[in-house]
Amino acid sequence: MHEAILELNIPFREPMVIYKNEFRGSGDGPLISLVSGMHGDEISGMYLLSRLAAFLDRVERGLEPFYTLEGTVRLIPVINVPGVNFATRNWPFDGTDINRMFPGYDLGETTQRIADGVLRATVDSHYAFDVHGSNEQFFEIPHLRMFSPTEEDLRLAPYLRCRYLLRRELTPLYKTQLSYHWKESGISPYILMLGVARRIDDDLVETLYQGLIDFMLAAGVLLGPPPAPPLQPPSFGRKHTHLVLSRAAGIFRPTAAAGAMLRKGEMLGQIVNVLSGQVEEEVRAPASGLLASIRSYPLVYEKELLARLFTAEENPSGTADVWYQEQ
Ligand SMILES: [Zn+2]
């Protein structure tokens, strides 16, 4: 069922509408909400939600004979409507990041009203997913981010088949983000980081699509064949993080790929002097662990983030609370 969750008058012509597509089951199963398109250039999440919409439509029409919808699935694929239409990450009118406007304000400026409308439209959920992607300057492998997950959250998370899980305490640092307010409202929030901005990675979307169907089966939203055995992802907290910053400025050429397990001292890449072509810095892994993300935009200043690496052991100096490279 397509329905407007928010209508805003805009300077010219028809109002701007944010839509939800909701599938209501026959039983009293839980309500799961999924949102994407908060950032207008993160396309993979929108495509993932469109795949789910097509699947749930088939379930509703009896074309998926093994599945029955027991709960409710609410999809809000596009929050930043003009951003999506014109391929800009932020709100095009004034560059506002909508994921810095929560909980929003219904009498406030446009992006505050959008934030308020999205929170109101999802606050009755049992589970809620906010789907994002990394920006073009930084390649991240797909992963899940959670605030102080409960045992039940951790039971369900492995069905999603993400490469790793990043946990954080619910601190005021995140107070302007949608998932913070979901957690504060008693909802289990799952932040999915999926792919790179402006691109669709079909394999990734397919994995997450199957993962979300299995998640819904395990959570009792959907009835059907038993889900695939869950795949326990490694879980990292704040103190497992190693940030690799550039010491030199120049052109960064990575030699390691995100997703690799690296040994301490292994080469991550080089920074080359633009004028002389000489190597200014050999960038090496500060510890042994999972290379979760690496910079893809080549030009760097000093002290810029080049890579993020997670280790099984706690890093005594790893107190930097970097949640998102892009957020
Ligand atoms: Zn995003």
PDB file of N, CA, C and O in Angstrom, residues 145-204:
ATOM      1  N   ARG A 145      25.915  -1.693  11.928  1.00  0.00           N
ATOM      2  CA  ARG A 145      26.275  -0.861  13.078  1.00  0.00           C
ATOM      3  C   ARG A 145      25.127  -0.881  14.068  1.00  0.00           C
ATOM      4  O   ARG A 145      23.963  -0.730  13.662  1.00  0.00           O
ATOM      5  N   MET A 146      25.438  -1.063  15.334  1.00  0.00           N
ATOM      6  CA  MET A 146      24.382  -1.170  16.340  1.00  0.00           C
ATOM      7  C   MET A 146      24.764  -0.416  17.602  1.00  0.00           C
ATOM      8  O   MET A 146      25.928  -0.370  17.978  1.00  0.00           O
ATOM      9  N   PHE A 147      23.743   0.131  18.261  1.00  0.00           N
ATOM     10  CA  PHE A 147      23.935   0.764  19.562  1.00  0.00           C
ATOM     11  C   PHE A 147      23.642  -0.254  20.648  1.00  0.00           C
ATOM     12  O   PHE A 147      22.529  -0.796  20.687  1.00  0.00           O
ATOM     13  N   SER A 148      24.593  -0.476  21.537  1.00  0.00           N
ATOM     14  CA  SER A 148      24.402  -1.357  22.699  1.00  0.00           C
ATOM     15  C   SER A 148      23.414  -2.485  22.403  1.00  0.00           C
ATOM     16  O   SER A 148      22.327  -2.532  22.998  1.00  0.00           O
ATOM     17  N   PRO A 149      23.761  -3.407  21.507  1.00  0.00           N
ATOM     18  CA  PRO A 149      22.776  -4.428  21.099  1.00  0.00           C
ATOM     19  C   PRO A 149      22.356  -5.346  22.248  1.00  0.00           C
ATOM     20  O   PRO A 149      23.179  -5.683  23.105  1.00  0.00           O
ATOM     21  N   THR A 150      21.088  -5.718  22.252  1.00  0.00           N
ATOM     22  CA  THR A 150      20.567  -6.658  23.246  1.00  0.00           C
ATOM     23  C   THR A 150      20.882  -8.080  22.759  1.00  0.00           C
ATOM     24  O   THR A 150      21.318  -8.275  21.623  1.00  0.00           O
ATOM     25  N   GLU A 151      20.615  -9.050  23.629  1.00  0.00           N
ATOM     26  CA  GLU A 151      20.848 -10.447  23.237  1.00  0.00           C
ATOM     27  C   GLU A 151      19.998 -10.825  22.029  1.00  0.00           C
ATOM     28  O   GLU A 151      20.442 -11.541  21.138  1.00  0.00           O
ATOM     29  N   GLU A 152      18.767 -10.334  22.009  1.00  0.00           N
ATOM     30  CA  GLU A 152      17.873 -10.635  20.890  1.00  0.00           C
ATOM     31  C   GLU A 152      18.392  -9.981  19.595  1.00  0.00           C
ATOM     32  O   GLU A 152      18.357 -10.592  18.529  1.00  0.00           O
ATOM     33  N   ASP A 153      18.905  -8.757  19.701  1.00  0.00           N
ATOM     34  CA  ASP A 153      19.502  -8.090  18.524  1.00  0.00           C
ATOM     35  C   ASP A 153      20.651  -8.939  17.982  1.00  0.00           C
ATOM     36  O   ASP A 153      20.798  -9.117  16.771  1.00  0.00           O
ATOM     37  N   LEU A 154      21.450  -9.449  18.900  1.00  0.00           N
ATOM     38  CA  LEU A 154      22.625 -10.223  18.492  1.00  0.00           C
ATOM     39  C   LEU A 154      22.237 -11.606  17.975  1.00  0.00           C
ATOM     40  O   LEU A 154      22.952 -12.202  17.179  1.00  0.00           O
ATOM     41  N   ARG A 155      21.090 -12.105  18.401  1.00  0.00           N
ATOM     42  CA  ARG A 155      20.605 -13.394  17.865  1.00  0.00           C
ATOM     43  C   ARG A 155      20.190 -13.224  16.400  1.00  0.00           C
ATOM     44  O   ARG A 155      20.463 -14.073  15.553  1.00  0.00           O
ATOM     45  N   LEU A 156      19.560 -12.076  16.107  1.00  0.00           N
ATOM     46  CA  LEU A 156      19.021 -11.869  14.756  1.00  0.00           C
ATOM     47  C   LEU A 156      20.074 -11.359  13.761  1.00  0.00           C
ATOM     48  O   LEU A 156      20.001 -11.664  12.571  1.00  0.00           O
ATOM     49  N   ALA A 157      21.027 -10.584  14.248  1.00  0.00           N
ATOM     50  CA  ALA A 157      22.000  -9.927  13.357  1.00  0.00           C
ATOM     51  C   ALA A 157      22.714 -10.897  12.404  1.00  0.00           C
ATOM     52  O   ALA A 157      22.895 -10.586  11.222  1.00  0.00           O
ATOM     53  N   PRO A 158      23.114 -12.090  12.865  1.00  0.00           N
ATOM     54  CA  PRO A 158      23.877 -12.978  11.950  1.00  0.00           C
ATOM     55  C   PRO A 158      23.094 -13.434  10.717  1.00  0.00           C
ATOM     56  O   PRO A 158      23.702 -13.847   9.735  1.00  0.00           O
ATOM     57  N   TYR A 159      21.756 -13.348  10.765  1.00  0.00           N
ATOM     58  CA  TYR A 159      20.971 -13.733   9.583  1.00  0.00           C
ATOM     59  C   TYR A 159      21.208 -12.778   8.415  1.00  0.00           C
ATOM     60  O   TYR A 159      20.931 -13.103   7.267  1.00  0.00           O
ATOM     61  N   LEU A 160      21.696 -11.580   8.717  1.00  0.00           N
ATOM     62  CA  LEU A 160      21.882 -10.570   7.660  1.00  0.00           C
ATOM     63  C   LEU A 160      23.114 -10.837   6.799  1.00  0.00           C
ATOM     64  O   LEU A 160      23.257 -10.262   5.734  1.00  0.00           O
ATOM     65  N   ARG A 161      24.021 -11.656   7.286  1.00  0.00           N
ATOM     66  CA  ARG A 161      25.215 -12.042   6.526  1.00  0.00           C
ATOM     67  C   ARG A 161      26.136 -10.852   6.239  1.00  0.00           C
ATOM     68  O   ARG A 161      26.707 -10.748   5.148  1.00  0.00           O
ATOM     69  N   CYS A 162      26.258  -9.942   7.201  1.00  0.00           N
ATOM     70  CA  CYS A 162      27.208  -8.843   7.041  1.00  0.00           C
ATOM     71  C   CYS A 162      28.607  -9.322   7.402  1.00  0.00           C
ATOM     72  O   CYS A 162      28.766 -10.274   8.153  1.00  0.00           O
ATOM     73  N   ARG A 163      29.605  -8.619   6.880  1.00  0.00           N
ATOM     74  CA  ARG A 163      30.984  -9.046   7.109  1.00  0.00           C
ATOM     75  C   ARG A 163      31.440  -8.828   8.549  1.00  0.00           C
ATOM     76  O   ARG A 163      32.274  -9.547   9.062  1.00  0.00           O
ATOM     77  N   TYR A 164      30.932  -7.774   9.191  1.00  0.00           N
ATOM     78  CA  TYR A 164      31.261  -7.555  10.598  1.00  0.00           C
ATOM     79  C   TYR A 164      30.223  -6.639  11.227  1.00  0.00           C
ATOM     80  O   TYR A 164      29.407  -6.027  10.532  1.00  0.00           O
ATOM     81  N   LEU A 165      30.278  -6.599  12.533  1.00  0.00           N
ATOM     82  CA  LEU A 165      29.317  -5.794  13.294  1.00  0.00           C
ATOM     83  C   LEU A 165      30.111  -4.781  14.116  1.00  0.00           C
ATOM     84  O   LEU A 165      31.097  -5.136  14.762  1.00  0.00           O
ATOM     85  N   LEU A 166      29.679  -3.536  14.049  1.00  0.00           N
ATOM     86  CA  LEU A 166      30.330  -2.462  14.789  1.00  0.00           C
ATOM     87  C   LEU A 166      29.377  -2.023  15.893  1.00  0.00           C
ATOM     88  O   LEU A 166      28.239  -1.650  15.607  1.00  0.00           O
ATOM     89  N   ARG A 167      29.825  -2.093  17.152  1.00  0.00           N
ATOM     90  CA  ARG A 167      28.937  -1.699  18.247  1.00  0.00           C
ATOM     91  C   ARG A 167      29.445  -0.405  18.888  1.00  0.00           C
ATOM     92  O   ARG A 167      30.645  -0.179  18.987  1.00  0.00           O
ATOM     93  N   ARG A 168      28.486   0.354  19.333  1.00  0.00           N
ATOM     94  CA  ARG A 168      28.801   1.578  20.067  1.00  0.00           C
ATOM     95  C   ARG A 168      27.810   1.734  21.213  1.00  0.00           C
ATOM     96  O   ARG A 168      26.683   1.249  21.136  1.00  0.00           O
ATOM     97  N   GLU A 169      28.260   2.436  22.262  1.00  0.00           N
ATOM     98  CA  GLU A 169      27.325   2.792  23.323  1.00  0.00           C
ATOM     99  C   GLU A 169      26.463   3.940  22.801  1.00  0.00           C
ATOM    100  O   GLU A 169      26.879   4.682  21.914  1.00  0.00           O
ATOM    101  N   LEU A 170      25.280   4.065  23.398  1.00  0.00           N
ATOM    102  CA  LEU A 170      24.368   5.141  22.977  1.00  0.00           C
ATOM    103  C   LEU A 170      24.790   6.428  23.693  1.00  0.00           C
ATOM    104  O   LEU A 170      24.356   6.690  24.807  1.00  0.00           O
ATOM    105  N   THR A 171      25.678   7.189  23.050  1.00  0.00           N
ATOM    106  CA  THR A 171      26.143   8.433  23.686  1.00  0.00           C
ATOM    107  C   THR A 171      25.547   9.626  22.947  1.00  0.00           C
ATOM    108  O   THR A 171      25.152   9.513  21.782  1.00  0.00           O
ATOM    109  N   PRO A 172      25.505  10.796  23.612  1.00  0.00           N
ATOM    110  CA  PRO A 172      24.898  11.983  22.979  1.00  0.00           C
ATOM    111  C   PRO A 172      25.559  12.394  21.667  1.00  0.00           C
ATOM    112  O   PRO A 172      24.996  13.151  20.891  1.00  0.00           O
ATOM    113  N   LEU A 173      26.754  11.859  21.408  1.00  0.00           N
ATOM    114  CA  LEU A 173      27.438  12.131  20.147  1.00  0.00           C
ATOM    115  C   LEU A 173      26.550  11.828  18.927  1.00  0.00           C
ATOM    116  O   LEU A 173      26.678  12.444  17.881  1.00  0.00           O
ATOM    117  N   TYR A 174      25.657  10.870  19.090  1.00  0.00           N
ATOM    118  CA  TYR A 174      24.835  10.419  17.951  1.00  0.00           C
ATOM    119  C   TYR A 174      23.414  10.972  17.995  1.00  0.00           C
ATOM    120  O   TYR A 174      22.536  10.502  17.283  1.00  0.00           O
ATOM    121  N   LYS A 175      23.218  11.970  18.841  1.00  0.00           N
ATOM    122  CA  LYS A 175      21.860  12.417  19.167  1.00  0.00           C
ATOM    123  C   LYS A 175      21.091  13.012  17.987  1.00  0.00           C
ATOM    124  O   LYS A 175      19.870  13.166  18.052  1.00  0.00           O
ATOM    125  N   THR A 176      21.786  13.382  16.918  1.00  0.00           N
ATOM    126  CA  THR A 176      21.075  13.995  15.792  1.00  0.00           C
ATOM    127  C   THR A 176      20.738  12.966  14.716  1.00  0.00           C
ATOM    128  O   THR A 176      20.274  13.316  13.641  1.00  0.00           O
ATOM    129  N   GLN A 177      21.001  11.687  14.996  1.00  0.00           N
ATOM    130  CA  GLN A 177      20.805  10.653  13.973  1.00  0.00           C
ATOM    131  C   GLN A 177      19.554   9.827  14.261  1.00  0.00           C
ATOM    132  O   GLN A 177      19.200   9.587  15.419  1.00  0.00           O
ATOM    133  N   LEU A 178      18.938   9.391  13.196  1.00  0.00           N
ATOM    134  CA  LEU A 178      17.670   8.659  13.301  1.00  0.00           C
ATOM    135  C   LEU A 178      17.782   7.435  14.211  1.00  0.00           C
ATOM    136  O   LEU A 178      16.938   7.207  15.081  1.00  0.00           O
ATOM    137  N   SER A 179      18.838   6.635  14.035  1.00  0.00           N
ATOM    138  CA  SER A 179      18.935   5.376  14.786  1.00  0.00           C
ATOM    139  C   SER A 179      19.054   5.612  16.288  1.00  0.00           C
ATOM    140  O   SER A 179      18.596   4.805  17.089  1.00  0.00           O
ATOM    141  N   TYR A 180      19.661   6.726  16.700  1.00  0.00           N
ATOM    142  CA  TYR A 180      19.742   7.073  18.120  1.00  0.00           C
ATOM    143  C   TYR A 180      18.331   7.174  18.702  1.00  0.00           C
ATOM    144  O   TYR A 180      18.038   6.650  19.773  1.00  0.00           O
ATOM    145  N   HIS A 181      17.468   7.848  17.982  1.00  0.00           N
ATOM    146  CA  HIS A 181      16.103   8.080  18.498  1.00  0.00           C
ATOM    147  C   HIS A 181      15.258   6.816  18.415  1.00  0.00           C
ATOM    148  O   HIS A 181      14.361   6.623  19.233  1.00  0.00           O
ATOM    149  N   TRP A 182      15.548   5.957  17.458  1.00  0.00           N
ATOM    150  CA  TRP A 182      14.888   4.642  17.447  1.00  0.00           C
ATOM    151  C   TRP A 182      15.255   3.889  18.715  1.00  0.00           C
ATOM    152  O   TRP A 182      14.404   3.359  19.404  1.00  0.00           O
ATOM    153  N   LYS A 183      16.543   3.853  19.016  1.00  0.00           N
ATOM    154  CA  LYS A 183      17.013   3.109  20.193  1.00  0.00           C
ATOM    155  C   LYS A 183      16.392   3.701  21.461  1.00  0.00           C
ATOM    156  O   LYS A 183      15.938   2.972  22.340  1.00  0.00           O
ATOM    157  N   GLU A 184      16.361   5.006  21.553  1.00  0.00           N
ATOM    158  CA  GLU A 184      15.781   5.662  22.730  1.00  0.00           C
ATOM    159  C   GLU A 184      14.296   5.377  22.868  1.00  0.00           C
ATOM    160  O   GLU A 184      13.743   5.421  23.957  1.00  0.00           O
ATOM    161  N   SER A 185      13.642   5.084  21.736  1.00  0.00           N
ATOM    162  CA  SER A 185      12.202   4.798  21.753  1.00  0.00           C
ATOM    163  C   SER A 185      11.917   3.315  21.987  1.00  0.00           C
ATOM    164  O   SER A 185      10.775   2.882  21.868  1.00  0.00           O
ATOM    165  N   GLY A 186      12.960   2.524  22.255  1.00  0.00           N
ATOM    166  CA  GLY A 186      12.751   1.099  22.542  1.00  0.00           C
ATOM    167  C   GLY A 186      12.724   0.220  21.307  1.00  0.00           C
ATOM    168  O   GLY A 186      12.367  -0.952  21.376  1.00  0.00           O
ATOM    169  N   ILE A 187      13.104   0.782  20.163  1.00  0.00           N
ATOM    170  CA  ILE A 187      13.153   0.000  18.912  1.00  0.00           C
ATOM    171  C   ILE A 187      14.562  -0.576  18.764  1.00  0.00           C
ATOM    172  O   ILE A 187      15.528   0.062  19.171  1.00  0.00           O
ATOM    173  N   SER A 188      14.668  -1.766  18.174  1.00  0.00           N
ATOM    174  CA  SER A 188      15.997  -2.304  17.871  1.00  0.00           C
ATOM    175  C   SER A 188      16.470  -1.731  16.540  1.00  0.00           C
ATOM    176  O   SER A 188      15.941  -2.092  15.489  1.00  0.00           O
ATOM    177  N   PRO A 189      17.447  -0.807  16.558  1.00  0.00           N
ATOM    178  CA  PRO A 189      17.895  -0.222  15.283  1.00  0.00           C
ATOM    179  C   PRO A 189      19.073  -0.984  14.670  1.00  0.00           C
ATOM    180  O   PRO A 189      19.985  -1.405  15.380  1.00  0.00           O
ATOM    181  N   TYR A 190      19.022  -1.153  13.391  1.00  0.00           N
ATOM    182  CA  TYR A 190      20.111  -1.778  12.644  1.00  0.00           C
ATOM    183  C   TYR A 190      20.514  -0.794  11.546  1.00  0.00           C
ATOM    184  O   TYR A 190      19.679  -0.400  10.735  1.00  0.00           O
ATOM    185  N   ILE A 191      21.782  -0.399  11.546  1.00  0.00           N
ATOM    186  CA  ILE A 191      22.271   0.486  10.486  1.00  0.00           C
ATOM    187  C   ILE A 191      23.072  -0.385   9.530  1.00  0.00           C
ATOM    188  O   ILE A 191      24.079  -0.989   9.924  1.00  0.00           O
ATOM    189  N   LEU A 192      22.610  -0.451   8.308  1.00  0.00           N
ATOM    190  CA  LEU A 192      23.288  -1.274   7.309  1.00  0.00           C
ATOM    191  C   LEU A 192      24.137  -0.373   6.431  1.00  0.00           C
ATOM    192  O   LEU A 192      23.620   0.578   5.842  1.00  0.00           O
ATOM    193  N   MET A 193      25.431  -0.677   6.334  1.00  0.00           N
ATOM    194  CA  MET A 193      26.296   0.071   5.427  1.00  0.00           C
ATOM    195  C   MET A 193      26.530  -0.817   4.222  1.00  0.00           C
ATOM    196  O   MET A 193      27.121  -1.894   4.333  1.00  0.00           O
ATOM    197  N   LEU A 194      26.059  -0.335   3.095  1.00  0.00           N
ATOM    198  CA  LEU A 194      25.940  -1.211   1.931  1.00  0.00           C
ATOM    199  C   LEU A 194      26.463  -0.509   0.678  1.00  0.00           C
ATOM    200  O   LEU A 194      25.825   0.409   0.178  1.00  0.00           O
ATOM    201  N   GLY A 195      27.639  -0.916   0.215  1.00  0.00           N
ATOM    202  CA  GLY A 195      28.127  -0.436  -1.074  1.00  0.00           C
ATOM    203  C   GLY A 195      28.620   1.002  -1.051  1.00  0.00           C
ATOM    204  O   GLY A 195      28.748   1.633  -0.009  1.00  0.00           O
ATOM    205  N   VAL A 196      28.873   1.481  -2.240  1.00  0.00           N
ATOM    206  CA  VAL A 196      29.496   2.783  -2.439  1.00  0.00           C
ATOM    207  C   VAL A 196      28.481   3.707  -3.109  1.00  0.00           C
ATOM    208  O   VAL A 196      27.670   3.264  -3.926  1.00  0.00           O
ATOM    209  N   ALA A 197      28.525   4.988  -2.763  1.00  0.00           N
ATOM    210  CA  ALA A 197      27.610   5.967  -3.335  1.00  0.00           C
ATOM    211  C   ALA A 197      27.641   5.941  -4.869  1.00  0.00           C
ATOM    212  O   ALA A 197      28.678   5.663  -5.473  1.00  0.00           O
ATOM    213  N   ARG A 198      26.519   6.225  -5.476  1.00  0.00           N
ATOM    214  CA  ARG A 198      26.349   6.371  -6.942  1.00  0.00           C
ATOM    215  C   ARG A 198      26.516   5.075  -7.725  1.00  0.00           C
ATOM    216  O   ARG A 198      26.665   5.103  -8.946  1.00  0.00           O
ATOM    217  N   ARG A 199      26.592   3.945  -7.009  1.00  0.00           N
ATOM    218  CA  ARG A 199      26.749   2.682  -7.719  1.00  0.00           C
ATOM    219  C   ARG A 199      25.826   1.644  -7.095  1.00  0.00           C
ATOM    220  O   ARG A 199      25.426   1.765  -5.952  1.00  0.00           O
ATOM    221  N   ILE A 200      25.520   0.608  -7.874  1.00  0.00           N
ATOM    222  CA  ILE A 200      24.826  -0.545  -7.321  1.00  0.00           C
ATOM    223  C   ILE A 200      25.734  -1.749  -7.473  1.00  0.00           C
ATOM    224  O   ILE A 200      26.234  -2.013  -8.566  1.00  0.00           O
ATOM    225  N   ASP A 201      25.944  -2.451  -6.367  1.00  0.00           N
ATOM    226  CA  ASP A 201      26.706  -3.689  -6.412  1.00  0.00           C
ATOM    227  C   ASP A 201      25.689  -4.829  -6.303  1.00  0.00           C
ATOM    228  O   ASP A 201      25.132  -5.085  -5.228  1.00  0.00           O
ATOM    229  N   ASP A 202      25.432  -5.493  -7.423  1.00  0.00           N
ATOM    230  CA  ASP A 202      24.353  -6.491  -7.463  1.00  0.00           C
ATOM    231  C   ASP A 202      24.580  -7.648  -6.493  1.00  0.00           C
ATOM    232  O   ASP A 202      23.637  -8.106  -5.848  1.00  0.00           O
ATOM    233  N   ASP A 203      25.826  -8.123  -6.383  1.00  0.00           N
ATOM    234  CA  ASP A 203      26.102  -9.255  -5.481  1.00  0.00           C
ATOM    235  C   ASP A 203      25.799  -8.885  -4.032  1.00  0.00           C
ATOM    236  O   ASP A 203      25.222  -9.657  -3.277  1.00  0.00           O
ATOM    237  N   LEU A 204      26.194  -7.684  -3.700  1.00  0.00           N
ATOM    238  CA  LEU A 204      25.987  -7.186  -2.336  1.00  0.00           C
ATOM    239  C   LEU A 204      24.494  -7.060  -2.028  1.00  0.00           C
ATOM    240  O   LEU A 204      24.011  -7.483  -0.973  1.00  0.00           O
TER     241      LEU A 204
END
